[in-house]
Amino acid sequence: MIVDFKLPDLGEGLTESEIVSWQVAVGDTVKLNQVIGEVETAKAVVELPSPYAGIVTAIAHEPGTVVEVGEVIISFDVAEPGGAPNTAGDGNGASSEPAPKRVPTLVGYGADPESSGRPARRARTLTIPALSLAPVVESAAQVQADRPRSTPPVRKLARDRELDLTQIRGTGARGLITREDVLAFAGDLAPVEGIAEPGSTSYLPASGNMAREVRTPIKGVRKFTAAAMVQSAFTAPHVTEFLSVDVTAGMEFLARLRTSREFADVKLTPLTLAAKAVCIGVARQPSLNSRWDETNQEIVTMNYVNLGIAAATPRGLIVPNIKDAQTLGLHGMAAALGDLAGTARSGKTPPTDLAGGTFSITNIGVFGIDAGTPILNPGEAGILALGAVRNMPWEYQGGIALRSVMTLSLSFDHRLVDGEQGSRFLADIGTMMADPAMALALG
C-alpha cells in the first residue's frame, strides 16, 4: 500500500519549512521513527522521523525547497499489515475499521494514543514461515549506516561523473555531501573558507577569480530573526541604561567554585552568575518579567522565569530559554546553560525551547564588546547585555587599584517598566555581580 507523508505542523503555528537534507533515497527500506531527513523552520533545524516502516517510493521535493505545511514530501510502500492508516469507509463517511495504531503525527512523537473511544479489534497475525524480514531490515540498516550522507540529485551527479561518494568530504549540515562538494572534487569548483559566514565553505570557479559579491538567501532562522527584531524595535518603546561594576569579588568567587569538587562537572562563567542574579532580580521587580497583551488590553506578570540566552549559531541568532530557571541553584543553572549552548551549536534546538521566554540575557562580552543597546526579544519586557570583564584602574578602598570591571546594559519596554523599576533592577544585578554574597540578602 502506498502512503504519503505530509509536512507536519512543527509547532508555533509555522506555515512552511525548508527541506535541508534527505537521509534516505528512493528504494531505501526504513524503519518506524528512523530519521529520514531534516527541515528548517523559521526557528530551528528539526529532524523528521519516519511515521511508517516500509520502502521509500518517491521524494517529492529536493533540498532547498520551501514546502507548505500539509504538502506531501515523501511516499512509502508499506508492506506490513496495519503499517498505514486505513481510509476505507462504510459508504456513509465513517470508517468500517478501528483507528490505526500508528499515524503520522508531530515530528518526534510517532503514534497517537491507543484509545480511540471504542473497543479496538485485535489484529490478525499472518504467519509465513518461509519469509523472514529480520535479515532484510538488518541489511537495510547497515546499508543506511555505511552510505555517505547526500541527496538523490547529488548521488546522480556523482554517478554521472563516475565519482565515489565515499572519497568526498561533505561540508553540509552533519557532513552532508552537497552538489558543490562533488563539483569541487571533480575540479570544477575551488573551495574558499568563510566567505558567506565564519566557518562556512563557499565555492568559486576553479580558475580562482574572486567573486565580487556573495548572495545569501534571506530565509529560515535569519528571516525570522530579522522580522522579529523589526517588530520589537517599532512596537515596544525601548529604554537602555548602563552600569559599570567592579566584579573582582564575583570573579574570585567563581574561581573558588571551579576548584571545588561540587562544581567540577560544570562550566562557571560570569553568565552563570548573571543568570542567577536575574532570577532573583525579577522577583524583586516583577514588571521586568511581564508582557503587554494588546488583544486583551492587559499586562501579564509571570511568577516563573523562562530565561532566554541569546546564542549565535551558523544559521543566525536564536534565543532558546531555560524553563523555570528560578527553581535552579547555581550548579543547576551552570548545567542548564551548558546543555543549552551545546544544543544551539549543533543546530538541534527544538521549537519548544525557543517559545515562551520571559526575560533574556545576551553575552556580548565574549566578543570583546563593553556595552550595547540590545533589542528586546518580542513579547518580553527586558533584556540584559553582559560586557567584557576588563582589568581597569578603579577607585578601591580610598585609592586607585587595578580591578576587574564589567559594564551591564539593560533595555526594557517603557510601557511595562518605569525608569525607577528598571534602575532598581539593574542596581540589584550589579550588586550581586560585585558581591555574590548579596544574593542571599536580596533573594
Short mmCIF file of C-alpha atoms in Angstrom, two decimals:
data_model
loop_
_atom_site.label_atom_id
_atom_site.label_comp_id
_atom_site.label_asym_id
_atom_site.label_seq_id
_atom_site.Cartn_x
_atom_site.Cartn_y
_atom_site.Cartn_z
CA MET A 1 0.00 0.00 0.00
CA ILE A 2 1.40 3.43 -1.00
CA VAL A 3 1.04 6.09 1.71
CA ASP A 4 2.08 9.75 1.67
CA PHE A 5 3.78 11.65 4.48
CA LYS A 6 2.79 15.31 4.56
CA LEU A 7 4.89 18.03 6.15
CA PRO A 8 3.51 18.35 9.70
CA ASP A 9 2.97 21.50 11.70
CA LEU A 10 6.23 21.70 13.64
CA GLY A 11 4.80 23.98 16.28
CA GLU A 12 4.17 27.67 16.97
CA GLY A 13 1.81 27.95 14.00
CA LEU A 14 4.62 27.95 11.42
CA THR A 15 3.18 27.56 7.93
CA GLU A 16 6.23 26.42 5.97
CA SER A 17 9.63 24.78 6.26
CA GLU A 18 12.63 24.33 4.01
CA ILE A 19 13.89 20.86 3.15
CA VAL A 20 17.52 20.86 4.35
CA SER A 21 18.53 17.30 3.53
CA TRP A 22 17.28 13.78 2.94
CA GLN A 23 18.96 10.85 4.65
CA VAL A 24 17.12 8.27 2.55
CA ALA A 25 16.68 7.72 -1.17
CA VAL A 26 14.04 6.12 -3.35
CA GLY A 27 14.22 2.36 -2.87
CA ASP A 28 15.58 2.51 0.68
CA THR A 29 13.95 0.44 3.40
CA VAL A 30 13.18 2.49 6.51
CA LYS A 31 12.05 1.61 9.99
CA LEU A 32 9.44 3.34 12.13
CA ASN A 33 10.84 6.55 13.66
CA GLN A 34 14.09 6.31 11.67
CA VAL A 35 15.33 9.82 10.84
CA ILE A 36 14.67 10.33 7.14
CA GLY A 37 15.63 13.98 6.71
CA GLU A 38 15.94 17.47 8.16
CA VAL A 39 13.82 20.57 7.65
CA GLU A 40 14.47 24.13 8.74
CA THR A 41 11.61 26.12 10.19
CA ALA A 42 11.76 29.82 10.89
CA LYS A 43 13.27 28.93 14.26
CA ALA A 44 15.40 25.79 14.11
CA VAL A 45 16.53 22.73 12.16
CA VAL A 46 14.32 19.74 13.02
CA GLU A 47 14.86 16.05 12.27
CA LEU A 48 11.99 14.19 10.61
CA PRO A 49 11.42 10.62 11.86
CA SER A 50 9.55 8.25 9.58
CA PRO A 51 5.94 7.64 10.62
CA TYR A 52 5.94 4.36 8.65
CA ALA A 53 8.01 1.24 8.20
CA GLY A 54 8.40 0.39 4.53
CA ILE A 55 10.16 1.28 1.30
CA VAL A 56 10.62 4.84 0.00
CA THR A 57 8.81 5.11 -3.34
CA ALA A 58 9.04 8.85 -4.01
CA ILE A 59 10.65 12.01 -2.68
CA ALA A 60 8.54 14.98 -3.69
CA HIS A 61 10.94 17.86 -3.01
CA GLU A 62 14.69 18.35 -3.28
CA PRO A 63 16.77 20.04 -0.56
CA GLY A 64 16.46 23.80 -0.67
CA THR A 65 12.75 23.71 -1.48
CA VAL A 66 10.36 25.62 0.78
CA VAL A 67 7.29 23.46 1.44
CA GLU A 68 3.92 24.43 2.91
CA VAL A 69 2.59 22.55 5.93
CA GLY A 70 0.28 19.76 4.73
CA GLU A 71 2.12 19.24 1.43
CA VAL A 72 3.28 15.72 0.55
CA ILE A 73 7.05 15.43 0.91
CA ILE A 74 7.73 11.69 0.71
CA SER A 75 5.84 8.45 -0.05
CA PHE A 76 6.25 4.89 1.23
CA ASP A 77 5.23 1.41 0.20
CA VAL A 78 4.01 -0.04 3.49
CA ALA A 79 4.30 -3.81 3.19
CA GLU A 80 3.22 -4.90 6.66
CA PRO A 81 -0.48 -5.16 7.56
CA GLY A 82 -1.51 -2.28 9.80
CA GLY A 83 1.51 -0.21 8.81
CA ALA A 84 -0.58 2.57 7.31
CA PRO A 85 -3.84 4.30 8.17
CA ASN A 86 -6.96 2.56 6.92
CA THR A 87 -9.02 5.06 4.93
CA ALA A 88 -11.69 2.67 3.73
CA GLY A 89 -15.23 3.80 4.63
CA ASP A 90 -18.59 2.13 5.03
CA GLY A 91 -20.24 4.32 2.44
CA ASN A 92 -21.59 6.79 4.97
CA GLY A 93 -18.34 8.63 5.58
CA ALA A 94 -17.46 6.53 8.65
CA SER A 95 -14.59 4.11 8.84
CA SER A 96 -15.52 0.43 8.99
CA GLU A 97 -12.22 -0.41 10.73
CA PRO A 98 -10.83 0.73 14.07
CA ALA A 99 -8.46 3.68 14.16
CA PRO A 100 -4.88 2.73 13.25
CA LYS A 101 -2.37 2.26 15.99
CA ARG A 102 0.34 4.31 14.23
CA VAL A 103 -0.27 7.52 12.28
CA PRO A 104 1.95 10.41 11.17
CA THR A 105 1.91 12.99 13.94
CA LEU A 106 4.06 15.90 15.04
CA VAL A 107 7.76 15.38 14.46
CA GLY A 108 9.32 13.09 17.01
CA TYR A 109 6.21 11.68 18.60
CA GLY A 110 5.37 8.73 16.36
CA ALA A 111 1.97 7.48 17.45
CA ASP A 112 -1.43 8.62 18.63
CA PRO A 113 -2.87 7.40 21.97
CA GLU A 114 -4.08 3.85 21.64
CA SER A 115 -7.58 4.61 22.87
CA SER A 116 -9.96 5.56 20.04
CA GLY A 117 -13.16 5.78 22.06
CA ARG A 118 -14.39 2.27 21.20
CA PRO A 119 -13.03 -1.26 21.53
CA ALA A 120 -10.28 -1.97 19.04
CA ARG A 121 -10.33 -5.20 17.08
CA ARG A 122 -7.32 -7.43 17.69
CA ALA A 123 -5.20 -7.56 14.56
CA ARG A 124 -4.87 -10.97 12.98
CA THR A 125 -1.39 -12.35 12.69
CA LEU A 126 -0.38 -13.74 9.34
CA THR A 127 2.46 -16.25 9.65
CA ILE A 128 4.56 -17.06 6.61
CA PRO A 129 7.26 -19.47 7.77
CA ALA A 130 9.29 -19.18 4.60
CA LEU A 131 9.61 -15.40 4.83
CA SER A 132 11.81 -13.65 7.38
CA LEU A 133 12.05 -9.86 7.37
CA ALA A 134 14.72 -9.63 10.05
CA PRO A 135 17.74 -10.12 7.75
CA VAL A 136 16.32 -7.61 5.27
CA VAL A 137 15.80 -4.95 7.94
CA GLU A 138 19.27 -5.54 9.36
CA SER A 139 20.84 -5.34 5.94
CA ALA A 140 18.97 -2.12 5.09
CA ALA A 141 20.04 -0.57 8.35
CA GLN A 142 23.65 -1.49 7.68
CA VAL A 143 23.46 -0.03 4.18
CA GLN A 144 21.96 3.18 5.59
CA ALA A 145 24.78 3.47 8.13
CA ASP A 146 27.50 2.87 5.55
CA ARG A 147 26.16 5.14 2.79
CA PRO A 148 27.69 8.66 2.65
CA ARG A 149 25.08 11.29 3.51
CA SER A 150 23.86 13.05 0.38
CA THR A 151 20.69 13.64 -1.63
CA PRO A 152 19.34 11.79 -4.70
CA PRO A 153 20.35 14.56 -7.16
CA VAL A 154 23.85 14.65 -5.69
CA ARG A 155 24.20 10.86 -5.91
CA LYS A 156 23.09 11.01 -9.55
CA LEU A 157 25.61 13.77 -10.26
CA ALA A 158 28.37 11.64 -8.74
CA ARG A 159 27.30 8.58 -10.76
CA ASP A 160 27.21 10.61 -13.99
CA ARG A 161 30.78 11.76 -13.32
CA GLU A 162 31.86 8.30 -12.16
CA LEU A 163 32.88 9.58 -8.74
CA ASP A 164 32.96 7.62 -5.48
CA LEU A 165 31.00 9.48 -2.79
CA THR A 166 32.96 7.74 -0.03
CA GLN A 167 36.03 9.70 -1.17
CA ILE A 168 34.32 13.10 -0.93
CA ARG A 169 34.25 15.19 2.25
CA GLY A 170 30.82 16.70 2.94
CA THR A 171 30.64 20.35 4.02
CA GLY A 172 26.87 20.44 4.56
CA ALA A 173 24.98 20.03 7.83
CA ARG A 174 26.27 17.00 9.79
CA GLY A 175 28.66 16.08 6.96
CA LEU A 176 26.08 16.15 4.16
CA ILE A 177 27.74 15.92 0.73
CA THR A 178 26.43 18.79 -1.41
CA ARG A 179 26.42 19.40 -5.16
CA GLU A 180 29.25 21.90 -4.68
CA ASP A 181 31.32 19.27 -2.83
CA VAL A 182 31.01 16.90 -5.80
CA LEU A 183 31.90 19.62 -8.34
CA ALA A 184 34.87 20.71 -6.22
CA PHE A 185 36.10 17.12 -6.02
CA ALA A 186 35.79 16.88 -9.79
CA GLY A 187 37.86 20.07 -10.16
CA ASP A 188 35.08 22.32 -11.45
CA LEU A 189 34.97 24.49 -8.32
CA ALA A 190 37.53 25.65 -5.80
CA PRO A 191 36.55 25.84 -2.10
CA VAL A 192 37.03 29.09 -0.20
CA GLU A 193 36.59 29.03 3.57
CA GLY A 194 34.35 31.52 5.39
CA ILE A 195 33.02 33.72 2.56
CA ALA A 196 29.32 33.61 3.41
CA GLU A 197 29.80 33.28 7.18
CA PRO A 198 32.52 32.24 9.63
CA GLY A 199 33.23 28.53 9.47
CA SER A 200 31.32 28.02 6.24
CA THR A 201 32.69 26.76 2.93
CA SER A 202 31.78 28.57 -0.29
CA TYR A 203 32.92 27.70 -3.80
CA LEU A 204 34.26 29.77 -6.67
CA PRO A 205 35.10 28.75 -10.23
CA ALA A 206 38.31 26.70 -10.29
CA SER A 207 40.02 29.47 -12.26
CA GLY A 208 40.49 31.23 -8.89
CA ASN A 209 38.78 34.52 -9.80
CA MET A 210 37.37 36.05 -6.61
CA ALA A 211 33.65 36.77 -6.77
CA ARG A 212 32.80 40.46 -6.31
CA GLU A 213 29.60 39.62 -4.43
CA VAL A 214 28.25 36.73 -2.38
CA ARG A 215 24.47 36.47 -2.21
CA THR A 216 22.84 34.55 0.63
CA PRO A 217 19.07 33.89 0.51
CA ILE A 218 17.08 35.51 3.34
CA LYS A 219 15.28 32.55 4.81
CA GLY A 220 14.92 30.29 7.81
CA VAL A 221 16.26 31.47 11.16
CA ARG A 222 17.79 34.65 9.68
CA LYS A 223 14.47 35.69 8.12
CA PHE A 224 12.51 35.04 11.31
CA THR A 225 15.03 36.88 13.49
CA ALA A 226 15.02 39.93 11.21
CA ALA A 227 11.22 40.14 11.22
CA ALA A 228 11.05 39.70 14.99
CA MET A 229 13.66 42.39 15.67
CA VAL A 230 11.94 44.90 13.38
CA GLN A 231 8.60 44.19 15.05
CA SER A 232 10.14 44.61 18.51
CA ALA A 233 12.00 47.82 17.65
CA PHE A 234 8.91 49.51 16.21
CA THR A 235 6.36 48.17 18.71
CA ALA A 236 7.94 48.45 22.16
CA PRO A 237 9.39 51.81 23.28
CA HIS A 238 12.93 50.82 24.24
CA VAL A 239 14.91 52.43 27.05
CA THR A 240 18.53 51.39 27.72
CA GLU A 241 20.52 52.02 30.90
CA PHE A 242 24.18 51.26 31.62
CA LEU A 243 26.04 50.38 34.80
CA SER A 244 29.77 49.70 35.17
CA VAL A 245 30.58 47.42 38.11
CA ASP A 246 33.71 46.25 39.91
CA VAL A 247 33.20 42.47 39.67
CA THR A 248 36.56 41.45 41.11
CA ALA A 249 34.94 39.71 44.10
CA GLY A 250 32.48 37.95 41.77
CA MET A 251 35.26 36.63 39.55
CA GLU A 252 37.20 35.43 42.61
CA PHE A 253 34.05 33.70 43.85
CA LEU A 254 33.70 31.80 40.54
CA ALA A 255 37.40 30.89 40.63
CA ARG A 256 36.98 29.34 44.09
CA LEU A 257 33.95 27.36 42.97
CA ARG A 258 35.85 25.96 39.97
CA THR A 259 38.32 24.30 42.32
CA SER A 260 35.59 22.63 44.38
CA ARG A 261 34.52 19.06 43.78
CA GLU A 262 30.81 20.01 43.66
CA PHE A 263 31.29 22.22 40.58
CA ALA A 264 33.95 20.16 38.78
CA ASP A 265 31.47 18.86 36.17
CA VAL A 266 30.09 22.23 35.01
CA LYS A 267 31.43 25.39 33.37
CA LEU A 268 31.24 28.51 35.52
CA THR A 269 31.33 31.92 33.81
CA PRO A 270 30.07 35.45 34.53
CA LEU A 271 26.95 34.44 32.57
CA THR A 272 26.21 31.78 35.20
CA LEU A 273 26.32 34.38 37.95
CA ALA A 274 24.27 36.88 35.94
CA ALA A 275 21.60 34.29 35.13
CA LYS A 276 21.10 33.51 38.81
CA ALA A 277 21.11 37.22 39.66
CA VAL A 278 18.41 37.93 37.06
CA CYS A 279 16.11 35.29 38.57
CA ILE A 280 16.45 36.99 41.96
CA GLY A 281 16.17 40.48 40.46
CA VAL A 282 12.88 39.90 38.61
CA ALA A 283 11.33 38.57 41.82
CA ARG A 284 12.10 41.97 43.40
CA GLN A 285 10.97 43.92 40.29
CA PRO A 286 8.17 41.81 38.69
CA SER A 287 7.49 44.34 35.94
CA LEU A 288 10.73 43.17 34.26
CA ASN A 289 9.13 39.72 33.94
CA SER A 290 5.87 40.75 32.30
CA ARG A 291 4.39 41.15 28.83
CA TRP A 292 1.97 43.51 27.09
CA ASP A 293 -1.22 41.77 25.91
CA GLU A 294 -2.57 44.15 23.28
CA THR A 295 -5.51 41.90 22.35
CA ASN A 296 -6.96 41.73 25.84
CA GLN A 297 -5.58 45.11 26.96
CA GLU A 298 -3.82 43.54 29.93
CA ILE A 299 -0.36 43.44 31.47
CA VAL A 300 0.53 39.83 32.24
CA THR A 301 3.09 39.32 35.00
CA MET A 302 4.69 35.86 35.22
CA ASN A 303 5.57 34.23 38.53
CA TYR A 304 8.08 31.99 36.74
CA VAL A 305 11.20 32.80 34.74
CA ASN A 306 11.82 31.25 31.33
CA LEU A 307 15.28 32.70 30.92
CA GLY A 308 16.32 33.28 27.31
CA ILE A 309 20.01 33.14 26.38
CA ALA A 310 20.97 34.68 23.03
CA ALA A 311 23.08 32.22 21.04
CA ALA A 312 24.97 32.93 17.82
CA THR A 313 24.78 29.88 15.53
CA PRO A 314 25.88 29.28 11.92
CA ARG A 315 22.24 29.73 10.91
CA GLY A 316 21.77 33.00 12.76
CA LEU A 317 20.83 34.33 16.18
CA ILE A 318 18.43 32.28 18.27
CA VAL A 319 17.23 32.77 21.87
CA PRO A 320 16.40 29.41 23.48
CA ASN A 321 15.21 29.64 27.05
CA ILE A 322 15.66 27.70 30.27
CA LYS A 323 12.22 26.82 31.58
CA ASP A 324 11.50 27.71 35.24
CA ALA A 325 15.04 28.98 35.72
CA GLN A 326 14.03 30.47 39.10
CA THR A 327 13.99 26.93 40.56
CA LEU A 328 17.66 26.27 39.78
CA GLY A 329 20.61 26.69 42.09
CA LEU A 330 23.97 27.87 40.78
CA HIS A 331 25.09 24.33 39.84
CA GLY A 332 21.79 23.59 38.08
CA MET A 333 21.97 26.92 36.26
CA ALA A 334 25.52 26.18 35.04
CA ALA A 335 24.47 22.74 33.81
CA ALA A 336 21.39 24.14 32.03
CA LEU A 337 23.47 26.83 30.32
CA GLY A 338 25.96 24.20 29.13
CA ASP A 339 23.21 22.00 27.70
CA LEU A 340 21.52 24.96 26.03
CA ALA A 341 24.76 26.13 24.37
CA GLY A 342 25.68 22.66 23.13
CA THR A 343 22.24 22.08 21.62
CA ALA A 344 22.23 25.51 19.95
CA ARG A 345 25.68 25.00 18.39
CA SER A 346 24.59 21.64 16.96
CA GLY A 347 21.53 23.27 15.37
CA LYS A 348 19.15 20.92 17.18
CA THR A 349 17.31 23.38 19.43
CA PRO A 350 13.63 22.29 19.34
CA PRO A 351 10.92 24.91 18.68
CA THR A 352 9.55 24.41 22.21
CA ASP A 353 12.82 25.75 23.66
CA LEU A 354 12.51 28.91 21.57
CA ALA A 355 8.98 29.75 22.72
CA GLY A 356 7.65 31.19 25.94
CA GLY A 357 10.65 33.24 27.09
CA THR A 358 10.02 35.89 29.77
CA PHE A 359 13.41 37.66 30.06
CA SER A 360 16.65 37.38 28.09
CA ILE A 361 20.41 37.78 28.51
CA THR A 362 22.90 38.40 25.69
CA ASN A 363 26.59 37.93 26.45
CA ILE A 364 28.36 40.36 24.12
CA GLY A 365 31.45 40.29 26.33
CA VAL A 366 32.62 37.05 24.71
CA PHE A 367 33.28 39.13 21.57
CA GLY A 368 35.30 41.74 23.49
CA ILE A 369 32.46 44.29 23.49
CA ASP A 370 31.93 46.52 26.52
CA ALA A 371 28.32 47.68 26.13
CA GLY A 372 25.42 47.97 23.70
CA THR A 373 21.72 48.66 23.32
CA PRO A 374 20.16 45.19 22.99
CA ILE A 375 16.78 44.89 21.29
CA LEU A 376 14.04 43.18 23.27
CA ASN A 377 13.06 39.66 22.34
CA PRO A 378 9.42 40.07 21.14
CA GLY A 379 6.92 39.65 23.96
CA GLU A 380 9.44 40.28 26.75
CA ALA A 381 9.86 43.33 28.99
CA GLY A 382 13.63 43.29 29.44
CA ILE A 383 16.98 42.09 28.12
CA LEU A 384 20.37 42.32 29.85
CA ALA A 385 23.65 42.57 27.94
CA LEU A 386 26.87 41.48 29.66
CA GLY A 387 30.01 43.33 28.59
CA ALA A 388 33.58 42.08 28.66
CA VAL A 389 35.36 41.82 32.02
CA ARG A 390 38.42 44.08 31.80
CA ASN A 391 41.25 44.93 34.18
CA MET A 392 40.94 48.69 34.72
CA PRO A 393 42.12 51.34 37.19
CA TRP A 394 39.26 51.73 39.68
CA GLU A 395 38.57 53.52 42.95
CA TYR A 396 39.08 50.97 45.72
CA GLN A 397 39.26 51.50 49.48
CA GLY A 398 40.11 55.17 49.10
CA GLY A 399 42.78 54.64 46.44
CA ILE A 400 43.24 53.52 42.85
CA ALA A 401 43.76 49.84 42.09
CA LEU A 402 43.62 47.54 39.07
CA ARG A 403 40.22 45.82 39.27
CA SER A 404 38.00 43.57 37.12
CA VAL A 405 35.27 45.80 35.68
CA MET A 406 32.18 44.90 33.64
CA THR A 407 29.50 47.10 32.05
CA LEU A 408 25.89 45.93 32.22
CA SER A 409 23.38 47.19 29.64
CA LEU A 410 19.65 46.85 30.34
CA SER A 411 16.98 47.53 27.72
CA PHE A 412 13.34 47.49 28.81
CA ASP A 413 9.85 48.17 27.46
CA HIS A 414 8.83 51.55 28.85
CA ARG A 415 5.14 50.63 28.57
CA LEU A 416 5.70 47.97 31.23
CA VAL A 417 8.71 49.18 33.20
CA ASP A 418 9.11 52.63 34.71
CA GLY A 419 12.53 54.18 34.99
CA GLU A 420 12.61 53.61 38.75
CA GLN A 421 11.87 49.89 38.42
CA GLY A 422 14.40 49.42 35.63
CA SER A 423 17.07 51.30 37.56
CA ARG A 424 16.49 49.35 40.78
CA PHE A 425 16.63 46.08 38.88
CA LEU A 426 19.91 46.99 37.17
CA ALA A 427 21.36 48.14 40.50
CA ASP A 428 20.39 44.78 42.08
CA ILE A 429 22.11 42.85 39.29
CA GLY A 430 25.22 44.98 39.67
CA THR A 431 25.26 44.45 43.42
CA MET A 432 25.09 40.66 43.08
CA MET A 433 27.70 40.58 40.33
CA ALA A 434 30.04 42.66 42.50
CA ASP A 435 29.40 40.63 45.66
CA PRO A 436 27.67 37.26 45.13
CA ALA A 437 27.02 37.00 48.89
CA MET A 438 24.43 39.79 48.44
CA ALA A 439 22.28 37.27 46.58
CA LEU A 440 21.49 35.74 49.98
CA ALA A 441 20.39 39.13 51.28
CA LEU A 442 18.37 40.15 48.22
CA GLY A 443 16.90 36.72 47.50
#
